[in-house]
PDB file of C-alpha atoms and ligand atoms in Angstrom:
ATOM      1  CA  MET A   1      70.927 -65.181  14.353  1.00 90.00           C
ATOM      2  CA  ALA A   2      69.470 -63.184  17.243  1.00 96.00           C
ATOM      3  CA  GLU A   3      71.573 -60.128  16.556  1.00 96.00           C
ATOM      4  CA  SER A   4      70.552 -60.013  12.916  1.00 97.00           C
ATOM      5  CA  ILE A   5      66.841 -60.421  13.755  1.00 98.00           C
ATOM      6  CA  TYR A   6      67.143 -57.751  16.424  1.00 98.00           C
ATOM      7  CA  ARG A   7      68.901 -55.278  14.156  1.00 97.00           C
ATOM      8  CA  ALA A   8      67.460 -56.069  10.745  1.00 97.00           C
ATOM      9  CA  GLY A   9      64.396 -58.268  11.183  1.00 97.00           C
ATOM     10  CA  VAL A  10      63.617 -61.117   8.789  1.00 96.00           C
ATOM     11  CA  LYS A  11      62.751 -59.650   5.432  1.00 94.00           C
ATOM     12  CA  ASP A  12      61.371 -62.825   3.875  1.00 94.00           C
ATOM     13  CA  LEU A  13      58.895 -63.263   6.728  1.00 94.00           C
ATOM     14  CA  SER A  14      58.038 -59.568   7.060  1.00 93.00           C
ATOM     15  CA  VAL A  15      59.360 -59.590  10.625  1.00 96.00           C
ATOM     16  CA  ALA A  16      60.171 -56.021  11.681  1.00 96.00           C
ATOM     17  CA  ALA A  17      63.513 -55.257  13.313  1.00 97.00           C
ATOM     18  CA  CYS A  18      63.192 -55.138  17.092  1.00 98.00           C
ATOM     19  CA  SER A  19      65.618 -52.217  17.177  1.00 97.00           C
ATOM     20  CA  ALA A  20      63.175 -50.049  15.210  1.00 97.00           C
ATOM     21  CA  CYS A  21      60.959 -49.846  18.283  1.00 97.00           C
ATOM     22  CA  HIS A  22      63.109 -50.962  21.200  1.00 97.00           C
ATOM     23  CA  SER A  23      66.219 -49.025  20.022  1.00 97.00           C
ATOM     24  CA  PRO A  24      69.597 -50.533  19.108  1.00 96.00           C
ATOM     25  CA  THR A  25      70.653 -50.553  22.753  1.00 96.00           C
ATOM     26  CA  GLY A  26      67.413 -52.096  24.002  1.00 97.00           C
ATOM     27  CA  ASP A  27      66.448 -48.978  25.933  1.00 96.00           C
ATOM     28  CA  GLY A  28      63.140 -48.687  24.151  1.00 96.00           C
ATOM     29  CA  ASN A  29      61.365 -45.393  23.606  1.00 96.00           C
ATOM     30  CA  ALA A  30      59.245 -44.545  26.600  1.00 95.00           C
ATOM     31  CA  PRO A  31      57.303 -41.614  25.073  1.00 96.00           C
ATOM     32  CA  ALA A  32      56.248 -43.874  22.193  1.00 94.00           C
ATOM     33  CA  GLY A  33      55.303 -46.684  24.577  1.00 94.00           C
ATOM     34  CA  PHE A  34      58.099 -49.065  23.561  1.00 96.00           C
ATOM     35  CA  PRO A  35      59.487 -50.629  26.734  1.00 96.00           C
ATOM     36  CA  SER A  36      63.137 -51.071  27.587  1.00 96.00           C
ATOM     37  CA  LEU A  37      64.348 -54.660  27.179  1.00 96.00           C
ATOM     38  CA  SER A  38      67.929 -54.430  28.333  1.00 92.00           C
ATOM     39  CA  GLY A  39      68.711 -55.877  31.724  1.00 87.00           C
ATOM     40  CA  GLN A  40      65.575 -58.033  31.877  1.00 94.00           C
ATOM     41  CA  HIS A  41      66.132 -61.672  32.730  1.00 96.00           C
ATOM     42  CA  ALA A  42      66.164 -63.860  29.649  1.00 97.00           C
ATOM     43  CA  GLU A  43      63.506 -66.143  31.187  1.00 97.00           C
ATOM     44  CA  TYR A  44      61.160 -63.201  31.703  1.00 97.00           C
ATOM     45  CA  THR A  45      61.686 -61.940  28.162  1.00 98.00           C
ATOM     46  CA  LEU A  46      61.174 -65.376  26.676  1.00 98.00           C
ATOM     47  CA  GLN A  47      57.901 -65.789  28.544  1.00 98.00           C
ATOM     48  CA  GLN A  48      56.641 -62.415  27.252  1.00 98.00           C
ATOM     49  CA  LEU A  49      57.536 -63.317  23.676  1.00 98.00           C
ATOM     50  CA  LYS A  50      55.795 -66.682  23.933  1.00 98.00           C
ATOM     51  CA  ASP A  51      52.756 -65.072  25.518  1.00 98.00           C
ATOM     52  CA  PHE A  52      52.517 -62.537  22.693  1.00 98.00           C
ATOM     53  CA  ARG A  53      52.885 -65.295  20.126  1.00 97.00           C
ATOM     54  CA  ALA A  54      50.212 -67.411  21.814  1.00 97.00           C
ATOM     55  CA  GLY A  55      47.945 -64.383  22.104  1.00 96.00           C
ATOM     56  CA  VAL A  56      47.860 -64.701  25.905  1.00 97.00           C
ATOM     57  CA  ARG A  57      49.397 -61.252  26.267  1.00 97.00           C
ATOM     58  CA  GLN A  58      47.387 -58.770  24.235  1.00 96.00           C
ATOM     59  CA  ASN A  59      48.217 -55.370  25.692  1.00 95.00           C
ATOM     60  CA  ASP A  60      50.383 -54.322  22.744  1.00 95.00           C
ATOM     61  CA  THR A  61      48.686 -51.495  20.872  1.00 91.00           C
ATOM     62  CA  SER A  62      47.666 -52.518  17.334  1.00 94.00           C
ATOM     63  CA  ALA A  63      49.121 -56.001  17.987  1.00 95.00           C
ATOM     64  CA  MET A  64      52.576 -54.554  17.304  1.00 95.00           C
ATOM     65  CA  MET A  65      54.392 -57.314  19.163  1.00 97.00           C
ATOM     66  CA  ARG A  66      52.062 -60.116  18.172  1.00 97.00           C
ATOM     67  CA  SER A  67      52.564 -59.382  14.482  1.00 95.00           C
ATOM     68  CA  VAL A  68      56.346 -59.440  14.965  1.00 96.00           C
ATOM     69  CA  VAL A  69      56.706 -62.731  16.830  1.00 97.00           C
ATOM     70  CA  GLU A  70      53.956 -64.765  15.186  1.00 96.00           C
ATOM     71  CA  ARG A  71      56.300 -66.183  12.543  1.00 95.00           C
ATOM     72  CA  LEU A  72      59.310 -66.791  14.791  1.00 97.00           C
ATOM     73  CA  THR A  73      60.234 -70.229  16.121  1.00 97.00           C
ATOM     74  CA  ASP A  74      60.942 -71.240  19.737  1.00 98.00           C
ATOM     75  CA  LYS A  75      64.651 -71.338  18.934  1.00 98.00           C
ATOM     76  CA  GLU A  76      64.576 -67.810  17.539  1.00 98.00           C
ATOM     77  CA  LEU A  77      62.648 -66.509  20.557  1.00 98.00           C
ATOM     78  CA  GLU A  78      65.138 -68.179  22.907  1.00 98.00           C
ATOM     79  CA  ALA A  79      68.097 -66.711  21.054  1.00 98.00           C
ATOM     80  CA  LEU A  80      66.510 -63.243  21.057  1.00 98.00           C
ATOM     81  CA  SER A  81      65.766 -63.413  24.770  1.00 97.00           C
ATOM     82  CA  SER A  82      69.313 -64.210  25.666  1.00 96.00           C
ATOM     83  CA  TYR A  83      70.593 -61.584  23.226  1.00 97.00           C
ATOM     84  CA  VAL A  84      68.461 -58.732  24.606  1.00 96.00           C
ATOM     85  CA  SER A  85      69.320 -59.596  28.204  1.00 95.00           C
ATOM     86  CA  GLY A  86      72.908 -58.718  27.313  1.00 93.00           C
ATOM     87  CA  LEU A  87      72.169 -55.389  25.611  1.00 92.00           C
ATOM     88  CA  ASN A  88      73.055 -52.134  27.285  1.00 76.00           C
TER      89      ASN A  88
HETATM   90  C1  LIG B 101      56.433 -51.925  15.892  1.00 76.96           C
HETATM   91  C2  LIG B 101      57.126 -51.768  17.168  1.00 76.96           C
HETATM   92  C3  LIG B 101      57.729 -53.011  17.822  1.00 76.96           C
HETATM   93  C4  LIG B 101      58.609 -53.917  17.256  1.00 76.96           C
HETATM   94  C5  LIG B 101      59.139 -53.956  15.824  1.00 76.96           C
HETATM   95  C6  LIG B 101      58.964 -54.838  18.309  1.00 76.96           C
HETATM   96  N1  LIG B 101      58.311 -54.494  19.473  1.00 76.96           N
HETATM   97 FE1  LIG B 101      58.507 -55.428  21.284  1.00 76.96          FE
HETATM   98  N2  LIG B 101      57.051 -54.235  22.061  1.00 76.96           N
HETATM   99  C7  LIG B 101      56.415 -53.202  21.406  1.00 76.96           C
HETATM  100  C8  LIG B 101      55.411 -52.611  22.267  1.00 76.96           C
HETATM  101  C9  LIG B 101      54.482 -51.453  21.918  1.00 76.96           C
HETATM  102  C10 LIG B 101      55.472 -53.337  23.485  1.00 76.96           C
HETATM  103  C11 LIG B 101      54.724 -53.057  24.788  1.00 76.96           C
HETATM  104  C12 LIG B 101      53.342 -53.479  24.920  1.00 76.96           C
HETATM  105  C13 LIG B 101      52.888 -52.972  26.272  1.00 76.96           C
HETATM  106  O1  LIG B 101      53.164 -53.626  27.274  1.00 76.96           O
HETATM  107  O2  LIG B 101      52.325 -51.877  26.325  1.00 76.96           O
HETATM  108  C14 LIG B 101      56.518 -54.334  23.326  1.00 76.96           C
HETATM  109  C15 LIG B 101      56.888 -55.240  24.317  1.00 76.96           C
HETATM  110  C16 LIG B 101      57.921 -56.135  24.202  1.00 76.96           C
HETATM  111  C17 LIG B 101      58.374 -57.021  25.253  1.00 76.96           C
HETATM  112  C18 LIG B 101      57.795 -57.100  26.662  1.00 76.96           C
HETATM  113  C19 LIG B 101      58.592 -56.189  27.559  1.00 76.96           C
HETATM  114  C20 LIG B 101      58.180 -56.268  29.000  1.00 76.96           C
HETATM  115  O3  LIG B 101      58.901 -55.705  29.832  1.00 76.96           O
HETATM  116  O4  LIG B 101      57.179 -56.887  29.331  1.00 76.96           O
HETATM  117  C21 LIG B 101      59.402 -57.746  24.765  1.00 76.96           C
HETATM  118  C22 LIG B 101      60.210 -58.796  25.499  1.00 76.96           C
HETATM  119  C23 LIG B 101      59.613 -57.315  23.389  1.00 76.96           C
HETATM  120  N3  LIG B 101      58.703 -56.335  23.084  1.00 76.96           N
HETATM  121  C24 LIG B 101      60.598 -57.822  22.547  1.00 76.96           C
HETATM  122  C25 LIG B 101      60.691 -57.558  21.181  1.00 76.96           C
HETATM  123  C26 LIG B 101      61.555 -58.265  20.266  1.00 76.96           C
HETATM  124  C27 LIG B 101      62.544 -59.351  20.668  1.00 76.96           C
HETATM  125  C28 LIG B 101      61.309 -57.755  19.024  1.00 76.96           C
HETATM  126  C29 LIG B 101      61.879 -58.215  17.687  1.00 76.96           C
HETATM  127  C30 LIG B 101      61.667 -59.613  17.346  1.00 76.96           C
HETATM  128  C31 LIG B 101      60.318 -56.705  19.171  1.00 76.96           C
HETATM  129  N4  LIG B 101      59.956 -56.620  20.490  1.00 76.96           N
HETATM  130  C32 LIG B 101      59.838 -55.903  18.144  1.00 76.96           C
HETATM  131  C33 LIG B 101      56.693 -52.761  20.108  1.00 76.96           C
HETATM  132  C34 LIG B 101      57.526 -53.401  19.204  1.00 76.96           C
END
């Protein structure tokens, strides 16, 4: 589930693929302002995703992250966090 969301998004929910911004390897794209995700602790990543979804973290330009995670469930966020912590 996490790998397919990361690589392809969720079409039915208009959830963009994480890899489009954060790159397939999770290295991000620093010049474009997309941070690297690989090697972060899963707990840290999960907290960021929940904070974006709750609107507590709002420093993403044009609400890029908030619009991606707003329709994802806790289970999906947990699976994604553990998936990206293993990317390299
Ligand atoms: C349209 C581009 C875009 C997409 C798609 C996207 N992100 Fe992001 N993401 C960003 C931007 C921009 C930021 C950084 C905001 C800031 O701190 O300046 C970010 C930040 C993050 C962070 C916080 C990183 C940190 O070190 O604090 C995590 C975690 C994250 N994204 C995970 C994901 C996941 C998982 C997906 C797929 C479900 C995803 N992103 C899809 C653009 C995107």
